[in-house]
Tab-separated table of C-alpha atoms in Angstrom:
chain	number	residue	atom	x	y	z
A	220	MET	CA	0.141	-0.101	-0.034
A	221	LYS	CA	1.164	3.499	-0.798
A	222	PHE	CA	1.064	5.778	2.317
A	223	GLU	CA	1.082	9.490	1.493
A	224	ARG	CA	1.094	11.769	4.594
A	225	GLY	CA	1.041	15.774	3.869
A	226	LEU	CA	-0.320	17.235	0.818
A	227	GLU	CA	3.464	17.913	-0.374
A	228	GLN	CA	3.745	14.033	-0.989
A	229	VAL	CA	0.652	13.518	-2.744
A	230	ALA	CA	1.292	12.336	-6.323
A	231	HIS	CA	-1.303	12.692	-9.072
A	232	ASP	CA	-3.036	9.766	-10.276
A	233	ALA	CA	-6.030	9.902	-12.486
A	234	ARG	CA	-6.840	5.843	-11.713
A	235	SER	CA	-8.077	6.797	-8.093
A	236	VAL	CA	-11.102	5.634	-6.787
A	237	VAL	CA	-11.504	7.657	-3.754
A	238	THR	CA	-13.391	7.596	-0.622
A	239	VAL	CA	-13.122	10.622	2.234
A	240	GLY	CA	-13.394	10.147	6.050
A	241	THR	CA	-11.709	9.807	9.549
A	242	PHE	CA	-11.975	6.009	9.232
A	243	ASP	CA	-11.170	6.205	13.183
A	244	GLY	CA	-11.350	2.309	14.401
A	245	VAL	CA	-11.745	0.981	10.593
A	246	HIS	CA	-14.796	-0.502	12.164
A	247	ARG	CA	-17.337	-3.184	10.459
A	248	GLY	CA	-19.387	-0.413	9.079
A	249	HIS	CA	-16.175	1.115	7.434
A	250	GLN	CA	-14.963	-2.202	6.289
A	251	ALA	CA	-18.079	-2.750	4.471
A	252	VAL	CA	-17.538	0.998	2.703
A	253	LEU	CA	-14.141	-0.087	1.716
A	254	GLN	CA	-15.094	-3.480	0.393
A	255	PHE	CA	-17.638	-1.630	-1.801
A	256	LEU	CA	-14.584	0.979	-2.890
A	257	MET	CA	-12.264	-1.993	-3.943
A	258	ALA	CA	-14.945	-3.532	-5.974
A	259	ARG	CA	-15.463	-0.409	-7.778
A	260	ALA	CA	-11.994	0.251	-8.139
A	261	ARG	CA	-11.663	-3.165	-9.559
A	262	GLU	CA	-14.557	-2.719	-12.086
A	263	ARG	CA	-12.817	0.422	-13.079
A	264	ASN	CA	-9.194	-1.067	-13.283
A	265	GLY	CA	-8.740	1.726	-10.615
A	266	VAL	CA	-6.872	2.501	-7.638
A	267	SER	CA	-8.828	2.080	-4.243
A	268	THR	CA	-7.978	5.360	-2.340
A	269	VAL	CA	-8.622	6.272	1.172
A	270	LEU	CA	-8.268	10.067	2.143
A	271	SER	CA	-8.423	11.001	5.755
A	272	PHE	CA	-7.317	13.568	8.127
A	273	ASP	CA	-4.986	14.243	11.292
A	274	PRO	CA	-5.933	15.172	13.791
A	275	HIS	CA	-9.559	14.357	13.829
A	276	PRO	CA	-11.471	17.244	12.570
A	277	ARG	CA	-13.348	17.734	15.680
A	278	GLU	CA	-10.529	19.002	17.271
A	279	VAL	CA	-9.993	21.867	14.824
A	280	LEU	CA	-13.725	22.462	14.312
A	281	ARG	CA	-14.935	22.391	17.905
A	282	ALA	CA	-11.636	22.497	19.728
A	283	GLU	CA	-12.213	19.322	22.094
A	284	PRO	CA	-9.936	16.536	22.349
A	285	VAL	CA	-11.093	13.163	20.663
A	286	SER	CA	-10.213	9.707	22.231
A	287	LEU	CA	-8.782	7.761	19.009
A	288	LEU	CA	-10.168	4.029	18.429
A	289	THR	CA	-6.972	3.666	16.227
A	290	THR	CA	-3.837	5.852	15.475
A	291	ILE	CA	-2.782	6.469	12.043
A	292	GLU	CA	-0.372	4.211	12.065
A	293	GLU	CA	-2.838	1.740	13.349
A	294	ARG	CA	-5.179	2.763	10.533
A	295	ALA	CA	-2.607	2.251	7.988
A	296	THR	CA	-1.880	-1.385	8.950
A	297	LEU	CA	-5.538	-2.463	9.172
A	298	LEU	CA	-6.531	-0.689	5.377
A	299	GLU	CA	-3.394	-2.354	4.211
A	300	ALA	CA	-4.665	-5.718	5.462
A	301	LEU	CA	-8.025	-5.036	3.916
A	302	GLY	CA	-6.454	-4.371	0.743
A	303	ILE	CA	-6.858	-0.986	0.135
A	304	GLU	CA	-3.773	0.365	-2.331
A	305	ARG	CA	-3.309	3.802	-1.473
A	306	PHE	CA	-3.752	5.803	2.150
A	307	ILE	CA	-3.517	9.760	2.178
A	308	VAL	CA	-3.521	11.539	5.222
A	309	LEU	CA	-3.842	15.226	5.211
A	310	SER	CA	-3.219	17.386	7.729
A	311	PHE	CA	-6.582	18.987	9.164
A	312	THR	CA	-6.173	22.789	9.840
A	313	PRO	CA	-8.016	25.798	10.223
A	314	GLU	CA	-7.260	26.731	6.786
A	315	LEU	CA	-8.416	23.094	5.447
A	316	ALA	CA	-11.800	23.518	7.477
A	317	ALA	CA	-12.482	26.856	5.897
A	318	MET	CA	-11.877	25.840	2.386
A	319	PRO	CA	-15.153	25.903	0.141
A	320	ALA	CA	-16.643	22.501	-0.821
A	321	ARG	CA	-16.296	23.133	-4.617
A	322	GLN	CA	-12.458	24.236	-4.263
A	323	PHE	CA	-11.806	21.284	-2.286
A	324	ILE	CA	-13.315	19.138	-4.913
A	325	GLU	CA	-11.197	21.096	-7.620
A	326	GLU	CA	-7.827	21.679	-6.166
A	327	ILE	CA	-7.804	18.398	-3.743
A	328	LEU	CA	-9.681	15.844	-5.342
A	329	VAL	CA	-9.566	16.491	-8.968
A	330	ARG	CA	-6.187	18.343	-9.659
A	331	ARG	CA	-4.095	16.793	-6.351
A	332	ILE	CA	-5.247	13.341	-6.146
A	333	GLY	CA	-6.727	12.265	-9.273
A	334	LEU	CA	-10.165	11.211	-9.360
A	335	GLN	CA	-12.164	9.087	-11.726
A	336	ALA	CA	-14.715	7.976	-9.300
A	337	ILE	CA	-15.449	8.755	-5.542
A	338	CYS	CA	-17.611	6.630	-2.870
A	339	VAL	CA	-19.467	8.547	-0.386
A	340	GLY	CA	-21.692	7.765	2.387
A	341	TYR	CA	-25.360	8.998	1.566
A	342	ASP	CA	-24.931	11.758	4.563
A	343	HIS	CA	-21.680	12.780	3.871
A	344	THR	CA	-20.758	16.015	3.938
A	345	PHE	CA	-17.609	18.288	3.670
A	346	GLY	CA	-15.969	21.806	3.121
A	347	ARG	CA	-16.777	25.057	4.881
A	348	ASN	CA	-19.671	24.891	7.109
A	349	ARG	CA	-20.365	21.235	5.749
A	350	GLU	CA	-21.771	22.709	2.316
A	351	GLY	CA	-20.404	19.744	0.347
A	352	ASN	CA	-22.637	16.878	-0.140
A	353	VAL	CA	-23.751	13.961	-2.316
A	354	ALA	CA	-25.447	16.368	-4.635
A	355	LEU	CA	-22.539	18.761	-5.192
A	356	LEU	CA	-20.525	15.963	-6.170
A	357	GLN	CA	-23.176	14.823	-8.503
A	358	GLN	CA	-23.377	18.162	-9.707
A	359	LEU	CA	-19.342	18.480	-10.616
A	360	GLY	CA	-19.111	14.821	-11.805
A	361	PRO	CA	-19.739	15.514	-15.328
A	362	GLN	CA	-17.569	18.621	-15.810
A	363	TYR	CA	-14.468	16.828	-14.121
A	364	GLY	CA	-14.974	13.655	-15.471
A	365	PHE	CA	-15.682	11.338	-12.192
A	366	ALA	CA	-18.411	9.053	-11.219
A	367	VAL	CA	-20.319	9.378	-7.778
A	368	ASP	CA	-21.219	6.161	-6.097
A	369	VAL	CA	-23.406	6.387	-2.589
A	370	ILE	CA	-23.524	4.054	0.121
A	371	PRO	CA	-25.994	3.133	2.394
A	372	PRO	CA	-25.564	3.402	6.296
A	373	GLN	CA	-24.176	0.051	7.712
A	374	VAL	CA	-26.141	-1.659	10.470
A	375	VAL	CA	-24.739	-4.324	12.989
A	376	GLY	CA	-28.037	-5.922	14.470
A	377	ASP	CA	-30.290	-2.873	15.080
A	378	ARG	CA	-27.742	-0.282	15.462
A	379	THR	CA	-25.886	1.777	12.556
A	380	VAL	CA	-22.080	1.088	13.499
A	381	SER	CA	-20.001	4.816	14.103
A	382	SER	CA	-17.040	5.420	15.529
A	383	THR	CA	-18.741	7.457	18.351
A	384	LEU	CA	-20.984	4.607	19.322
A	385	ILE	CA	-17.930	2.294	19.855
A	386	ARG	CA	-16.225	5.134	21.761
A	387	THR	CA	-19.100	5.493	24.068
A	388	ILE	CA	-19.425	1.405	24.624
A	389	LEU	CA	-15.494	1.339	25.690
A	390	LEU	CA	-15.758	4.934	28.118
A	391	ARG	CA	-18.771	4.445	29.493
A	392	ASP	CA	-19.337	0.700	29.970
A	393	GLY	CA	-16.174	-0.849	28.995
A	394	ASP	CA	-18.053	-3.129	27.316
A	395	VAL	CA	-15.031	-4.773	24.861
A	396	ARG	CA	-17.015	-7.785	23.928
A	397	GLN	CA	-19.711	-5.505	22.298
A	398	ALA	CA	-16.903	-2.901	21.206
A	399	ALA	CA	-15.341	-6.239	19.210
A	400	ASP	CA	-18.636	-7.314	17.446
A	401	LEU	CA	-18.841	-3.577	16.156
A	402	LEU	CA	-15.151	-3.270	15.226
A	403	GLY	CA	-14.913	-6.893	13.515
A	404	ARG	CA	-12.017	-7.395	16.004
A	405	PRO	CA	-11.027	-7.053	19.428
A	406	TYR	CA	-10.152	-3.516	20.588
A	407	MET	CA	-6.456	-3.120	21.011
A	408	LEU	CA	-3.752	-0.593	22.233
A	409	GLN	CA	-0.166	-0.376	21.866
A	410	ALA	CA	1.930	0.614	24.786
A	411	THR	CA	5.685	0.772	26.192
A	412	VAL	CA	6.474	-0.876	29.213
A	413	VAL	CA	7.567	1.553	32.074
A	414	ARG	CA	8.719	1.208	35.616
A	415	GLY	CA	6.308	0.910	38.355
A	416	ASP	CA	6.238	0.581	41.975
A	417	GLY	CA	6.865	-3.200	42.108
A	418	ARG	CA	3.442	-3.739	44.081
A	419	GLY	CA	2.071	-6.508	41.421
A	420	ARG	CA	5.075	-8.463	42.192
A	421	VAL	CA	5.025	-8.096	45.950
A	422	LEU	CA	1.065	-9.800	45.609
A	423	GLY	CA	2.429	-12.405	43.591
A	424	PHE	CA	0.753	-10.974	40.315
A	425	PRO	CA	4.080	-9.320	38.603
A	426	THR	CA	2.760	-6.768	36.168
A	427	ALA	CA	4.195	-4.420	32.942
A	428	ASN	CA	2.803	-0.776	33.859
A	429	LEU	CA	2.106	0.655	30.312
A	430	HIS	CA	2.192	4.262	28.629
A	431	PRO	CA	-0.041	4.290	25.620
A	432	ASN	CA	1.837	5.266	22.373
A	433	HIS	CA	-0.400	8.064	21.659
A	434	PRO	CA	-1.516	10.656	23.898
A	435	ARG	CA	-4.933	10.517	22.406
A	436	LYS	CA	-5.297	6.636	22.330
A	437	LEU	CA	-8.538	5.421	23.889
A	438	VAL	CA	-8.454	3.752	27.591
A	439	PRO	CA	-10.966	1.753	28.353
A	440	ARG	CA	-13.405	2.413	31.526
A	441	ASN	CA	-11.843	1.476	34.568
A	442	GLY	CA	-11.700	-2.062	35.598
A	443	VAL	CA	-10.205	-5.533	35.145
A	444	TYR	CA	-10.047	-7.291	31.780
A	445	ALA	CA	-9.108	-10.472	30.340
A	446	VAL	CA	-6.689	-9.602	27.421
A	447	ARG	CA	-4.286	-11.280	25.251
A	448	VAL	CA	-0.679	-9.656	25.085
A	449	TRP	CA	1.872	-9.675	21.982
A	450	LEU	CA	5.571	-9.547	23.164
A	451	PRO	CA	8.202	-8.618	20.970
A	452	GLY	CA	9.869	-11.426	19.030
A	453	GLU	CA	6.948	-13.877	19.993
A	454	ALA	CA	4.931	-15.312	16.847
A	455	GLU	CA	2.086	-15.904	19.297
A	456	PRO	CA	0.051	-13.694	21.975
A	457	ARG	CA	-0.243	-14.876	25.437
A	458	GLY	CA	-2.967	-14.707	28.018
A	459	GLY	CA	-3.301	-11.533	30.343
A	460	MET	CA	-5.040	-10.099	32.894
A	461	MET	CA	-5.347	-6.318	32.560
A	462	ASN	CA	-5.704	-3.929	35.508
A	463	ILE	CA	-7.140	0.047	34.653
A	464	GLY	CA	-7.459	2.268	37.202
A	465	MET	CA	-6.156	4.481	40.493
A	466	ARG	CA	-5.253	1.532	42.654
A	467	PRO	CA	-7.576	2.656	45.224
A	468	THR	CA	-6.507	-0.095	47.792
A	469	PHE	CA	-3.070	1.656	48.164
A	470	ALA	CA	-5.011	5.079	47.818
A	471	GLY	CA	-3.719	5.898	44.288
A	472	ASP	CA	-3.480	9.324	42.903
A	473	ARG	CA	-2.869	8.492	39.139
A	474	ARG	CA	-4.513	6.521	36.781
A	475	THR	CA	-2.310	3.321	35.901
A	476	LEU	CA	-2.308	0.613	33.102
A	477	GLU	CA	-1.132	-2.763	34.317
A	478	VAL	CA	-0.727	-6.194	32.543
A	479	HIS	CA	-0.414	-9.480	34.365
A	480	VAL	CA	1.103	-12.004	31.497
A	481	LEU	CA	0.086	-15.215	32.248
A	482	ASP	CA	2.956	-17.699	32.477
A	483	PHE	CA	5.713	-15.155	31.882
A	484	GLU	CA	8.357	-14.274	33.555
A	485	GLY	CA	11.044	-11.770	32.310
A	486	ASP	CA	12.235	-8.151	31.614
A	487	LEU	CA	10.002	-6.043	29.579
A	488	TYR	CA	11.111	-2.611	30.377
A	489	GLY	CA	11.083	-0.505	27.447
A	490	GLN	CA	9.473	-2.703	25.264
A	491	LEU	CA	6.644	-1.944	22.904
A	492	LEU	CA	3.765	-4.710	23.672
A	493	ARG	CA	0.073	-4.899	22.212
A	494	VAL	CA	-2.745	-5.364	24.265
A	495	ASP	CA	-6.151	-6.897	22.575
A	496	PHE	CA	-9.002	-6.619	25.324
A	497	ILE	CA	-10.903	-10.009	25.165
A	498	GLU	CA	-13.664	-9.373	27.717
A	499	ARG	CA	-14.337	-7.265	30.923
A	500	LEU	CA	-14.277	-9.033	34.427
A	501	ARG	CA	-15.086	-6.375	36.884
A	502	ASP	CA	-15.535	-3.170	38.138
A	503	GLU	CA	-12.366	-1.487	39.879
A	504	GLN	CA	-12.726	-1.800	43.671
A	505	ARG	CA	-11.274	-0.542	46.975
A	506	PHE	CA	-10.236	-4.154	49.360
A	507	PRO	CA	-10.123	-3.493	53.489
A	508	SER	CA	-6.995	-5.016	53.025
A	509	VAL	CA	-3.932	-6.502	50.710
A	510	GLU	CA	-4.604	-10.011	51.693
A	511	ALA	CA	-8.196	-9.241	50.484
A	512	LEU	CA	-6.724	-7.991	47.428
A	513	ARG	CA	-4.906	-10.921	46.764
A	514	GLU	CA	-7.266	-13.318	47.036
A	515	GLN	CA	-9.642	-11.419	44.487
A	516	LEU	CA	-6.536	-11.455	42.184
A	517	PHE	CA	-6.322	-15.203	42.465
A	518	ARG	CA	-10.096	-15.453	41.438
A	519	ASP	CA	-9.710	-12.790	38.693
A	520	ARG	CA	-6.951	-15.005	37.220
A	521	GLN	CA	-9.109	-17.848	37.402
A	522	ARG	CA	-11.793	-16.420	35.651
A	523	CYS	CA	-9.516	-14.776	33.073
A	524	MET	CA	-8.537	-18.298	32.121
A	525	GLU	CA	-11.641	-19.677	32.140
A	526	VAL	CA	-12.674	-16.421	29.856
A	527	LEU	CA	-9.401	-17.119	27.172
A	528	GLN	CA	-10.392	-21.011	27.407
A	529	ALA	CA	-14.066	-20.569	26.169
A	530	ARG	CA	-13.670	-17.879	23.663
A	531	TYR	CA	-10.835	-20.178	21.912
A	532	GLU	CA	-12.475	-23.307	22.477
A	533	ALA	CA	-13.557	-23.778	18.608
A	534	CYS	CA	-10.448	-23.416	17.515
A	535	PHE	CA	-8.598	-25.554	19.899
A	536	LEU	CA	-5.734	-28.020	18.587
A	537	THR	CA	-5.565	-31.103	20.002
A	538	ARG	CA	-2.019	-31.270	20.308
A	539	GLY	CA	0.367	-29.005	22.710
A	540	PHE	CA	-0.711	-26.108	24.386
A	541	THR	CA	-1.137	-23.852	21.436
A	542	ARG	CA	-4.631	-22.732	19.878
A	543	SER	CA	-4.961	-21.288	16.488
A	544	CYS	CA	-7.931	-19.194	14.678
A	545	GLY	CA	-5.913	-18.006	11.989
A	546	SER	CA	-6.388	-14.902	9.994
A	547	ALA	CA	-4.778	-11.334	10.320
A	548	SER	CA	-5.208	-8.810	12.857
A	549	LEU	CA	-8.130	-7.270	10.993
A	550	ALA	CA	-10.364	-10.528	10.660
A	551	TRP	CA	-9.218	-12.606	13.890
A	552	TYR	CA	-12.245	-12.481	15.634
A	553	GLN	CA	-14.297	-15.666	14.978
A	554	SER	CA	-16.255	-16.352	18.195
A	555	LYS	CA	-19.925	-16.388	18.249
A	556	GLU	CA	-20.392	-12.672	18.814
A	557	GLY	CA	-18.994	-11.255	15.415
A	558	THR	CA	-17.826	-11.816	12.146
A	559	THR	CA	-14.874	-10.475	9.821
A	560	ALA	CA	-14.736	-8.104	7.318
A	561	HIS	CA	-13.779	-11.226	5.213
A	562	ASP	CA	-17.339	-12.623	5.987
A	563	GLN	CA	-18.920	-9.331	4.825
A	564	GLN	CA	-20.862	-9.420	1.129
A	565	GLY	CA	-21.465	-6.178	-0.312
A	566	THR	CA	-21.988	-3.498	1.924
A	567	GLN	CA	-24.458	-4.607	4.291
A	568	ALA	CA	-22.028	-5.527	7.644
A	569	ARG	CA	-23.893	-8.371	9.363
A	570	THR	CA	-23.923	-10.636	12.707
A	571	ASP	CA	-22.985	-14.305	12.028
A	572	SER	CA	-23.215	-16.938	14.780
A	573	GLN	CA	-21.664	-19.510	12.971
A	574	VAL	CA	-18.132	-20.239	14.016
A	575	ARG	CA	-15.616	-20.736	11.129
A	576	HIS	CA	-12.194	-22.082	10.836
A	577	PRO	CA	-10.391	-19.863	8.382
A	578	ARG	CA	-7.108	-20.729	6.576
A	579	LYS	CA	-3.830	-19.129	8.460
A	580	ARG	CA	-2.880	-15.825	7.483
A	581	HIS	CA	-0.358	-13.402	8.572
A	582	GLY	CA	-0.987	-10.243	10.597
A	583	PRO	CA	0.396	-6.895	9.884
A	584	ALA	CA	3.597	-7.510	11.681
A	585	GLY	CA	4.234	-10.638	9.642
A	586	SER	CA	3.119	-13.039	12.341
A	587	PRO	CA	0.410	-15.124	12.895
A	588	ASP	CA	-2.207	-13.163	14.513
A	589	CYS	CA	-4.660	-15.344	16.221
A	590	HIS	CA	-2.785	-17.829	18.756
A	591	LEU	CA	-2.944	-17.958	22.204
A	592	HIS	CA	-0.951	-20.179	24.825
A	593	ALA	CA	-3.804	-22.186	26.949
A	594	PRO	CA	-3.791	-21.200	30.460
A	595	HIS	CA	-2.094	-23.596	32.728
């Protein structure tokens, strides 16, 4: 995939079949749109092109921070895994926000990027004061020689999928299973291991203290989660137990992210880890004593192992302690709660209760992306 960041890096390509949007999360609604885009590009012998923006437009238009489901780099990885051929990221500045919609079409889409067709949502708006819409694109299409394809809303169950909905589910409820159903994969974050105070080791549950790799990266609601952890240099993820919160038993005064990796001993300081959230186990709570906390941690670990065991039982390999679900990071999610992007037909995202066993693929980092060491 060709990745062009900044207007000065954009090269004109008249074969471009373009869609425009933030695409934060690259969720199942996005995936259906992108499948539609790629189908149109194939029909026209064109280049499937995604145009996106950084920072999130809301940060400029409303001067409010936006918690990101995916960083630009994560979006690039997911788009490439889907099969997108070209990813363009423009800086969203006050000047770009103030550009009239007609000027945006003429100068950015037609002259700079190149445009033989554009695929947009039925309610897509753009340009100064959101004055650009499908009608304007259809009006200018014949003049500049590009086609306009309108994509209907994408629905999972009885709800239209949106990045805002997924953010709300994660921040308000911490419901990572529901978020995974809408994303088409587990919600994940990448973070660097930093030094903590060592309390986890004293409790018998050594943890890696994590610092997310982007200041706007969304961290789910405080609580305890069953997760899988990708360690550097390992081809398979390990089971883990994640705590997010203030550590009220120790009168903590700042939010921390700590992960206990099951059946692992070693030094991870300074390493970049990826954490996939599988299920929320419980809320954060204050315990009357350290011993009461320790007892609860043992119960949490047992529940964590049960959750991971149940989630992957359909993919269990009868030999050894490794289970495999195959498939790439974008499409690993094959539980009874969701489908993958590869299961979507046309533009209608759907829920499928059948558990499949896809052939092995490789994730963005070049490693098989749906393995898990079975808890002992």
